[in-house]
PDB file of C-alpha atoms in Angstrom:
ATOM      1  CA  MET A1269       6.564 -46.011  54.772  1.00 93.00           C
ATOM      2  CA  PHE A1270       7.116 -49.731  55.410  1.00 96.00           C
ATOM      3  CA  ASP A1271       7.882 -49.085  59.079  1.00 95.00           C
ATOM      4  CA  GLU A1272       4.484 -47.435  59.392  1.00 96.00           C
ATOM      5  CA  PHE A1273       2.801 -50.442  57.756  1.00 97.00           C
ATOM      6  CA  LEU A1274       4.661 -52.844  60.028  1.00 95.00           C
ATOM      7  CA  ASN A1275       3.788 -50.874  63.147  1.00 95.00           C
ATOM      8  CA  GLU A1276       0.134 -50.759  62.128  1.00 95.00           C
ATOM      9  CA  CYS A1277       0.136 -54.539  61.646  1.00 95.00           C
ATOM     10  CA  LYS A1278       1.588 -54.892  65.131  1.00 96.00           C
ATOM     11  CA  SER A1279      -1.084 -52.669  66.657  1.00 95.00           C
ATOM     12  CA  ARG A1280      -3.799 -54.647  64.862  1.00 95.00           C
ATOM     13  CA  ASN A1281      -2.211 -58.004  65.780  1.00 93.00           C
ATOM     14  CA  GLU A1282      -2.179 -58.954  62.109  1.00 94.00           C
ATOM     15  CA  TRP A1283       0.224 -60.624  59.719  1.00 94.00           C
ATOM     16  CA  CYS A1284       2.608 -58.186  58.073  1.00 96.00           C
ATOM     17  CA  GLY A1285       4.240 -60.258  55.349  1.00 95.00           C
ATOM     18  CA  LEU A1286       7.539 -61.411  53.911  1.00 94.00           C
ATOM     19  CA  GLY A1287       9.873 -60.209  51.203  1.00 95.00           C
ATOM     20  CA  ASN A1288      11.405 -57.043  49.847  1.00 96.00           C
ATOM     21  CA  PRO A1289       9.358 -53.958  50.807  1.00 96.00           C
ATOM     22  CA  ASP A1290      11.242 -51.916  48.190  1.00 96.00           C
ATOM     23  CA  SER A1291      10.254 -54.211  45.316  1.00 97.00           C
ATOM     24  CA  HIS A1292       7.690 -53.367  42.612  1.00 98.00           C
ATOM     25  CA  ILE A1293       5.424 -56.397  43.032  1.00 98.00           C
ATOM     26  CA  LEU A1294       2.989 -57.105  45.865  1.00 98.00           C
ATOM     27  CA  ILE A1295       1.483 -60.596  46.139  1.00 98.00           C
ATOM     28  CA  ILE A1296      -1.566 -60.985  48.382  1.00 98.00           C
ATOM     29  CA  GLY A1297      -2.578 -64.547  49.250  1.00 95.00           C
ATOM     30  CA  LYS A1298      -5.588 -65.880  51.129  1.00 93.00           C
ATOM     31  CA  GLU A1299      -4.119 -66.412  54.609  1.00 89.00           C
ATOM     32  CA  PRO A1300      -1.072 -67.906  56.345  1.00 87.00           C
ATOM     33  CA  TYR A1301      -1.146 -71.705  56.178  1.00 80.00           C
ATOM     34  CA  LYS A1302      -0.690 -73.924  59.203  1.00 79.00           C
ATOM     35  CA  GLU A1303      -1.312 -77.655  59.475  1.00 74.00           C
ATOM     36  CA  ASN A1304      -3.717 -77.053  62.364  1.00 73.00           C
ATOM     37  CA  LEU A1305      -6.016 -74.189  63.282  1.00 79.00           C
ATOM     38  CA  ILE A1306      -4.157 -71.860  65.653  1.00 78.00           C
ATOM     39  CA  GLU A1307      -6.508 -70.184  68.137  1.00 80.00           C
ATOM     40  CA  ASP A1308      -4.463 -69.929  71.315  1.00 86.00           C
ATOM     41  CA  PRO A1309      -3.684 -66.187  71.707  1.00 88.00           C
ATOM     42  CA  GLU A1310      -0.156 -66.812  72.962  1.00 90.00           C
ATOM     43  CA  GLU A1311       0.686 -69.108  70.051  1.00 90.00           C
ATOM     44  CA  VAL A1312      -0.765 -66.605  67.582  1.00 88.00           C
ATOM     45  CA  ARG A1313       1.265 -63.834  69.217  1.00 92.00           C
ATOM     46  CA  LYS A1314       4.422 -65.933  68.873  1.00 92.00           C
ATOM     47  CA  LEU A1315       3.818 -66.611  65.167  1.00 90.00           C
ATOM     48  CA  LEU A1316       3.125 -62.945  64.482  1.00 92.00           C
ATOM     49  CA  GLN A1317       6.233 -61.872  66.382  1.00 95.00           C
ATOM     50  CA  GLU A1318       8.328 -64.228  64.247  1.00 92.00           C
ATOM     51  CA  ASP A1319       6.933 -62.486  61.171  1.00 93.00           C
ATOM     52  CA  TYR A1320       7.640 -59.027  62.594  1.00 94.00           C
ATOM     53  CA  ASP A1321      11.206 -60.041  63.493  1.00 94.00           C
ATOM     54  CA  ILE A1322      11.876 -61.202  59.927  1.00 92.00           C
ATOM     55  CA  CYS A1323      10.443 -57.957  58.537  1.00 93.00           C
ATOM     56  CA  GLU A1324      12.627 -55.867  60.822  1.00 92.00           C
ATOM     57  CA  SER A1325      15.752 -57.898  60.058  1.00 91.00           C
ATOM     58  CA  GLN A1326      15.121 -57.685  56.285  1.00 89.00           C
ATOM     59  CA  ASN A1327      16.316 -61.305  56.130  1.00 85.00           C
ATOM     60  CA  PHE A1328      14.534 -62.498  53.012  1.00 84.00           C
ATOM     61  CA  GLY A1329      15.240 -64.373  49.764  1.00 77.00           C
ATOM     62  CA  LYS A1330      17.379 -67.085  51.336  1.00 80.00           C
ATOM     63  CA  GLY A1331      14.971 -69.966  51.956  1.00 83.00           C
ATOM     64  CA  VAL A1332      15.956 -73.433  50.778  1.00 86.00           C
ATOM     65  CA  ARG A1333      13.562 -74.714  48.107  1.00 87.00           C
ATOM     66  CA  LYS A1334      11.369 -77.586  49.262  1.00 84.00           C
ATOM     67  CA  LYS A1335       7.873 -78.983  48.717  1.00 82.00           C
ATOM     68  CA  ASN A1336       5.884 -75.788  49.179  1.00 85.00           C
ATOM     69  CA  PRO A1337       3.506 -75.572  46.194  1.00 89.00           C
ATOM     70  CA  THR A1338       2.554 -71.932  46.708  1.00 91.00           C
ATOM     71  CA  TRP A1339       6.140 -70.725  47.111  1.00 92.00           C
ATOM     72  CA  ASN A1340       7.241 -72.886  44.183  1.00 93.00           C
ATOM     73  CA  ASN A1341       4.690 -71.176  41.963  1.00 95.00           C
ATOM     74  CA  TYR A1342       5.599 -67.708  43.228  1.00 96.00           C
ATOM     75  CA  GLN A1343       9.206 -68.545  42.374  1.00 95.00           C
ATOM     76  CA  LYS A1344       8.330 -69.827  38.893  1.00 96.00           C
ATOM     77  CA  MET A1345       6.340 -66.704  38.120  1.00 96.00           C
ATOM     78  CA  ILE A1346       9.062 -64.315  39.337  1.00 97.00           C
ATOM     79  CA  GLU A1347      11.641 -66.171  37.238  1.00 96.00           C
ATOM     80  CA  GLN A1348       9.451 -65.642  34.171  1.00 96.00           C
ATOM     81  CA  ILE A1349       8.913 -61.956  34.981  1.00 97.00           C
ATOM     82  CA  PHE A1350      12.682 -61.447  35.145  1.00 97.00           C
ATOM     83  CA  PRO A1351      14.125 -63.889  32.558  1.00 95.00           C
ATOM     84  CA  GLN A1352      17.364 -61.892  32.361  1.00 95.00           C
ATOM     85  CA  ILE A1353      18.286 -62.870  35.934  1.00 95.00           C
ATOM     86  CA  GLU A1354      20.130 -66.098  36.731  1.00 94.00           C
ATOM     87  CA  PHE A1355      18.329 -67.662  39.690  1.00 93.00           C
ATOM     88  CA  ASN A1356      19.761 -70.189  42.116  1.00 91.00           C
ATOM     89  CA  PRO A1357      17.713 -73.389  41.608  1.00 91.00           C
ATOM     90  CA  ASN A1358      18.157 -74.347  45.266  1.00 92.00           C
ATOM     91  CA  VAL A1359      16.949 -71.120  46.877  1.00 91.00           C
ATOM     92  CA  TYR A1360      13.590 -69.371  47.182  1.00 92.00           C
ATOM     93  CA  SER A1361      14.634 -65.920  46.000  1.00 93.00           C
ATOM     94  CA  PHE A1362      11.254 -64.591  44.859  1.00 95.00           C
ATOM     95  CA  GLU A1363      11.171 -62.523  48.037  1.00 94.00           C
ATOM     96  CA  ASP A1364      14.009 -60.423  46.625  1.00 95.00           C
ATOM     97  CA  TYR A1365      11.667 -59.275  43.849  1.00 96.00           C
ATOM     98  CA  ALA A1366       8.280 -59.159  45.591  1.00 97.00           C
ATOM     99  CA  PHE A1367       6.626 -58.539  48.931  1.00 97.00           C
ATOM    100  CA  THR A1368       3.974 -61.027  50.022  1.00 96.00           C
ATOM    101  CA  THR A1369       1.191 -60.597  52.522  1.00 97.00           C
ATOM    102  CA  GLU A1370      -2.213 -62.155  53.210  1.00 96.00           C
ATOM    103  CA  LEU A1371      -5.810 -61.010  52.876  1.00 95.00           C
ATOM    104  CA  ASN A1372      -6.976 -62.776  56.022  1.00 91.00           C
ATOM    105  CA  THR A1373      -4.670 -63.433  58.961  1.00 87.00           C
ATOM    106  CA  VAL A1374      -6.115 -66.605  60.514  1.00 85.00           C
ATOM    107  CA  PHE A1375      -3.599 -69.457  60.845  1.00 85.00           C
ATOM    108  CA  ARG A1376      -5.376 -72.594  59.625  1.00 84.00           C
ATOM    109  CA  PRO A1377      -4.997 -75.490  57.155  1.00 81.00           C
ATOM    110  CA  GLN A1378      -8.073 -74.862  55.013  1.00 80.00           C
ATOM    111  CA  ALA A1379      -9.309 -71.422  53.973  1.00 77.00           C
ATOM    112  CA  GLU A1380     -13.044 -70.911  54.502  1.00 82.00           C
ATOM    113  CA  LEU A1381     -15.044 -67.884  53.427  1.00 86.00           C
ATOM    114  CA  ASP A1382     -17.442 -67.824  56.366  1.00 88.00           C
ATOM    115  CA  ASP A1383     -19.093 -64.711  57.837  1.00 89.00           C
ATOM    116  CA  LYS A1384     -16.237 -64.101  60.277  1.00 87.00           C
ATOM    117  CA  THR A1385     -13.675 -64.345  57.489  1.00 89.00           C
ATOM    118  CA  VAL A1386     -15.638 -61.918  55.292  1.00 91.00           C
ATOM    119  CA  LYS A1387     -15.738 -59.426  58.178  1.00 91.00           C
ATOM    120  CA  ASN A1388     -11.992 -59.789  58.774  1.00 91.00           C
ATOM    121  CA  ILE A1389     -11.257 -59.347  55.063  1.00 93.00           C
ATOM    122  CA  ASP A1390     -13.423 -56.235  54.786  1.00 93.00           C
ATOM    123  CA  GLU A1391     -11.568 -54.654  57.723  1.00 94.00           C
ATOM    124  CA  ARG A1392      -8.200 -55.653  56.293  1.00 95.00           C
ATOM    125  CA  LEU A1393      -9.088 -54.138  52.898  1.00 96.00           C
ATOM    126  CA  LEU A1394      -9.945 -50.827  54.541  1.00 95.00           C
ATOM    127  CA  PHE A1395      -6.479 -50.947  56.113  1.00 96.00           C
ATOM    128  CA  PHE A1396      -4.906 -51.709  52.723  1.00 97.00           C
ATOM    129  CA  LYS A1397      -6.833 -48.898  51.036  1.00 96.00           C
ATOM    130  CA  GLU A1398      -5.437 -46.322  53.453  1.00 96.00           C
ATOM    131  CA  SER A1399      -1.886 -47.718  53.541  1.00 97.00           C
ATOM    132  CA  GLU A1400       0.746 -45.673  51.703  1.00 97.00           C
ATOM    133  CA  PHE A1401       2.923 -48.763  51.607  1.00 97.00           C
ATOM    134  CA  ILE A1402       0.309 -50.890  49.845  1.00 97.00           C
ATOM    135  CA  ASN A1403      -0.490 -48.100  47.415  1.00 96.00           C
ATOM    136  CA  ARG A1404       3.134 -47.610  46.326  1.00 97.00           C
ATOM    137  CA  PHE A1405       3.213 -50.900  44.385  1.00 98.00           C
ATOM    138  CA  PRO A1406       2.748 -50.626  40.592  1.00 98.00           C
ATOM    139  CA  VAL A1407       1.853 -54.332  40.417  1.00 98.00           C
ATOM    140  CA  ILE A1408      -0.501 -56.079  42.840  1.00 98.00           C
ATOM    141  CA  LEU A1409      -1.283 -59.768  42.400  1.00 98.00           C
ATOM    142  CA  LEU A1410      -4.376 -60.891  44.285  1.00 98.00           C
ATOM    143  CA  ALA A1411      -3.728 -64.636  44.443  1.00 96.00           C
ATOM    144  CA  CYS A1412      -6.661 -65.235  46.756  1.00 94.00           C
ATOM    145  CA  GLY A1413      -9.499 -66.572  44.604  1.00 92.00           C
ATOM    146  CA  ASN A1414     -12.974 -66.091  46.065  1.00 92.00           C
ATOM    147  CA  PHE A1415     -11.649 -64.269  49.144  1.00 94.00           C
ATOM    148  CA  ILE A1416     -12.046 -61.087  47.106  1.00 95.00           C
ATOM    149  CA  SER A1417     -14.400 -60.165  44.269  1.00 90.00           C
ATOM    150  CA  ASN A1418     -15.185 -57.217  42.080  1.00 90.00           C
ATOM    151  CA  ASP A1419     -18.957 -57.534  41.909  1.00 86.00           C
ATOM    152  CA  GLU A1420     -21.847 -55.408  43.106  1.00 86.00           C
ATOM    153  CA  GLU A1421     -22.757 -57.821  45.910  1.00 84.00           C
ATOM    154  CA  ARG A1422     -19.535 -57.135  47.832  1.00 86.00           C
ATOM    155  CA  GLY A1423     -19.188 -53.550  46.694  1.00 83.00           C
ATOM    156  CA  TYR A1424     -16.591 -53.841  43.910  1.00 91.00           C
ATOM    157  CA  LEU A1425     -13.857 -54.574  46.421  1.00 94.00           C
ATOM    158  CA  ILE A1426     -10.958 -54.535  43.961  1.00 96.00           C
ATOM    159  CA  ASN A1427     -11.907 -51.230  42.354  1.00 95.00           C
ATOM    160  CA  ARG A1428     -12.655 -49.577  45.663  1.00 95.00           C
ATOM    161  CA  THR A1429      -9.585 -50.796  47.532  1.00 96.00           C
ATOM    162  CA  PHE A1430      -6.883 -50.411  44.910  1.00 97.00           C
ATOM    163  CA  GLY A1431      -8.159 -47.560  42.748  1.00 96.00           C
ATOM    164  CA  VAL A1432      -8.443 -49.552  39.523  1.00 96.00           C
ATOM    165  CA  GLU A1433     -11.067 -50.601  37.005  1.00 93.00           C
ATOM    166  CA  PHE A1434     -11.604 -53.907  35.239  1.00 91.00           C
ATOM    167  CA  ASP A1435     -10.109 -53.954  31.746  1.00 90.00           C
ATOM    168  CA  VAL A1436     -13.092 -54.175  29.407  1.00 78.00           C
ATOM    169  CA  GLU A1437     -11.404 -53.261  26.115  1.00 68.00           C
ATOM    170  CA  LEU A1438     -11.966 -55.945  23.503  1.00 64.00           C
ATOM    171  CA  ASP A1439      -9.071 -57.898  22.031  1.00 62.00           C
ATOM    172  CA  SER A1440      -8.727 -58.965  18.384  1.00 60.00           C
ATOM    173  CA  LYS A1441     -11.142 -61.846  18.970  1.00 62.00           C
ATOM    174  CA  GLY A1442     -13.803 -59.605  20.492  1.00 64.00           C
ATOM    175  CA  LYS A1443     -13.138 -60.878  23.989  1.00 66.00           C
ATOM    176  CA  PRO A1444     -12.770 -58.552  27.006  1.00 69.00           C
ATOM    177  CA  ARG A1445      -9.045 -57.927  27.406  1.00 67.00           C
ATOM    178  CA  GLY A1446      -9.242 -58.191  31.173  1.00 75.00           C
ATOM    179  CA  GLU A1447     -10.705 -61.691  31.205  1.00 75.00           C
ATOM    180  CA  HIS A1448      -8.552 -64.798  30.916  1.00 80.00           C
ATOM    181  CA  LYS A1449     -11.007 -67.343  32.266  1.00 76.00           C
ATOM    182  CA  ASN A1450     -11.557 -69.787  29.433  1.00 75.00           C
ATOM    183  CA  GLU A1451      -8.000 -70.126  28.172  1.00 80.00           C
ATOM    184  CA  TYR A1452      -6.851 -72.633  30.803  1.00 86.00           C
ATOM    185  CA  LYS A1453      -7.874 -75.852  32.458  1.00 82.00           C
ATOM    186  CA  SER A1454     -10.825 -75.775  34.840  1.00 81.00           C
ATOM    187  CA  GLY A1455     -10.326 -73.538  37.866  1.00 86.00           C
ATOM    188  CA  HIS A1456      -7.452 -71.564  36.318  1.00 90.00           C
ATOM    189  CA  TRP A1457      -8.176 -67.942  35.454  1.00 90.00           C
ATOM    190  CA  PHE A1458      -7.061 -64.364  35.934  1.00 92.00           C
ATOM    191  CA  TYR A1459      -8.490 -60.893  35.446  1.00 92.00           C
ATOM    192  CA  THR A1460      -6.588 -57.657  34.875  1.00 93.00           C
ATOM    193  CA  HIS A1461      -7.401 -54.179  36.180  1.00 95.00           C
ATOM    194  CA  HIS A1462      -5.639 -50.838  35.680  1.00 95.00           C
ATOM    195  CA  SER A1463      -5.738 -47.434  37.320  1.00 95.00           C
ATOM    196  CA  LYS A1464      -6.983 -44.594  35.123  1.00 94.00           C
ATOM    197  CA  ASP A1465      -3.453 -43.247  34.694  1.00 94.00           C
ATOM    198  CA  GLY A1466      -2.232 -46.713  33.691  1.00 93.00           C
ATOM    199  CA  LYS A1467       0.446 -46.806  36.390  1.00 96.00           C
ATOM    200  CA  ARG A1468      -1.061 -49.572  38.521  1.00 97.00           C
ATOM    201  CA  LEU A1469      -1.834 -53.109  37.413  1.00 96.00           C
ATOM    202  CA  VAL A1470      -3.938 -55.378  39.615  1.00 97.00           C
ATOM    203  CA  ILE A1471      -4.333 -59.034  38.678  1.00 96.00           C
ATOM    204  CA  HIS A1472      -6.956 -61.188  40.403  1.00 95.00           C
ATOM    205  CA  THR A1473      -6.442 -64.932  40.196  1.00 94.00           C
ATOM    206  CA  ARG A1474      -6.864 -68.168  42.105  1.00 93.00           C
ATOM    207  CA  GLN A1475      -4.716 -69.201  45.027  1.00 92.00           C
ATOM    208  CA  LEU A1476      -1.453 -70.279  43.414  1.00 93.00           C
ATOM    209  CA  SER A1477      -1.153 -73.744  44.893  1.00 89.00           C
ATOM    210  CA  ASN A1478      -1.804 -77.121  43.277  1.00 84.00           C
ATOM    211  CA  LEU A1479      -1.812 -75.744  39.741  1.00 86.00           C
ATOM    212  CA  PHE A1480      -2.614 -78.045  36.819  1.00 87.00           C
ATOM    213  CA  ASP A1481      -2.042 -75.528  34.033  1.00 89.00           C
ATOM    214  CA  TYR A1482       1.251 -73.676  34.418  1.00 90.00           C
ATOM    215  CA  GLY A1483       0.496 -71.621  31.332  1.00 91.00           C
ATOM    216  CA  ILE A1484      -1.314 -69.229  33.658  1.00 92.00           C
ATOM    217  CA  LEU A1485       1.982 -68.351  35.380  1.00 94.00           C
ATOM    218  CA  LYS A1486       3.645 -67.670  32.035  1.00 93.00           C
ATOM    219  CA  ASP A1487       0.808 -65.435  30.846  1.00 93.00           C
ATOM    220  CA  MET A1488       0.501 -63.470  34.091  1.00 94.00           C
ATOM    221  CA  ALA A1489       4.274 -62.996  34.091  1.00 96.00           C
ATOM    222  CA  SER A1490       4.083 -61.649  30.542  1.00 93.00           C
ATOM    223  CA  VAL A1491       1.398 -59.114  31.509  1.00 93.00           C
ATOM    224  CA  ILE A1492       3.392 -58.007  34.567  1.00 96.00           C
ATOM    225  CA  ARG A1493       6.669 -57.768  32.636  1.00 96.00           C
ATOM    226  CA  GLU A1494       5.019 -55.642  29.949  1.00 93.00           C
ATOM    227  CA  HIS A1495       3.528 -53.334  32.575  1.00 95.00           C
ATOM    228  CA  LEU A1496       6.851 -52.816  34.360  1.00 97.00           C
ATOM    229  CA  THR A1497       8.618 -52.224  31.049  1.00 95.00           C
ATOM    230  CA  ASN A1498       6.060 -49.591  30.065  1.00 94.00           C
ATOM    231  CA  LEU A1499       6.789 -47.831  33.365  1.00 95.00           C
ATOM    232  CA  GLY A1500      10.507 -47.920  32.664  1.00 94.00           C
ATOM    233  CA  ILE A1501      11.183 -50.368  35.508  1.00 90.00           C
TER     234      ILE A1501
END
């Protein structure tokens, strides 16, 4: 299943991802970060081949921790999802417990939702929708902010791609259970969605870099941990 996904990424000249393809958690970010925009076809090919080589070698979960805000936050969240595990404080091991990929595959320093990016994302989502590999994950974290939405204007992308619906049940305070927008500092939010059979959880949130309210990681981890427990995982 993963080999098919990897081969399809190769044929499309797109980013595959990093991490454990047999894990239960899929994290989808905005796009691969680079300090400068990479447009040269040969340089792009080289970067993609490096990704494919890592995927084929299954050499993940061994990176030395450093100043990478996104990876630091992925690590913090995974550690809170699995509190029973003793993690090495010097190693990025979140890839042992999740697979990460990107919604757009342009290598650049600053993500921009221009017309070209929207077109690329729409095509990528069609690929995700049809991928058996993507659809095997019981937990999908869309850490890509405004790169995806679940509104009428863009055709309810989350529902349509991942086979889920926004959680609209009211909590004890009369607030929609799926919305966690006003509980954190400005710009920090997440929404939950479930499949009709309850077996798939999709969380949509901001890009997980430069956080100011780490309570969002704790709360998302709690939701994910509860979902996996309910599935007997």
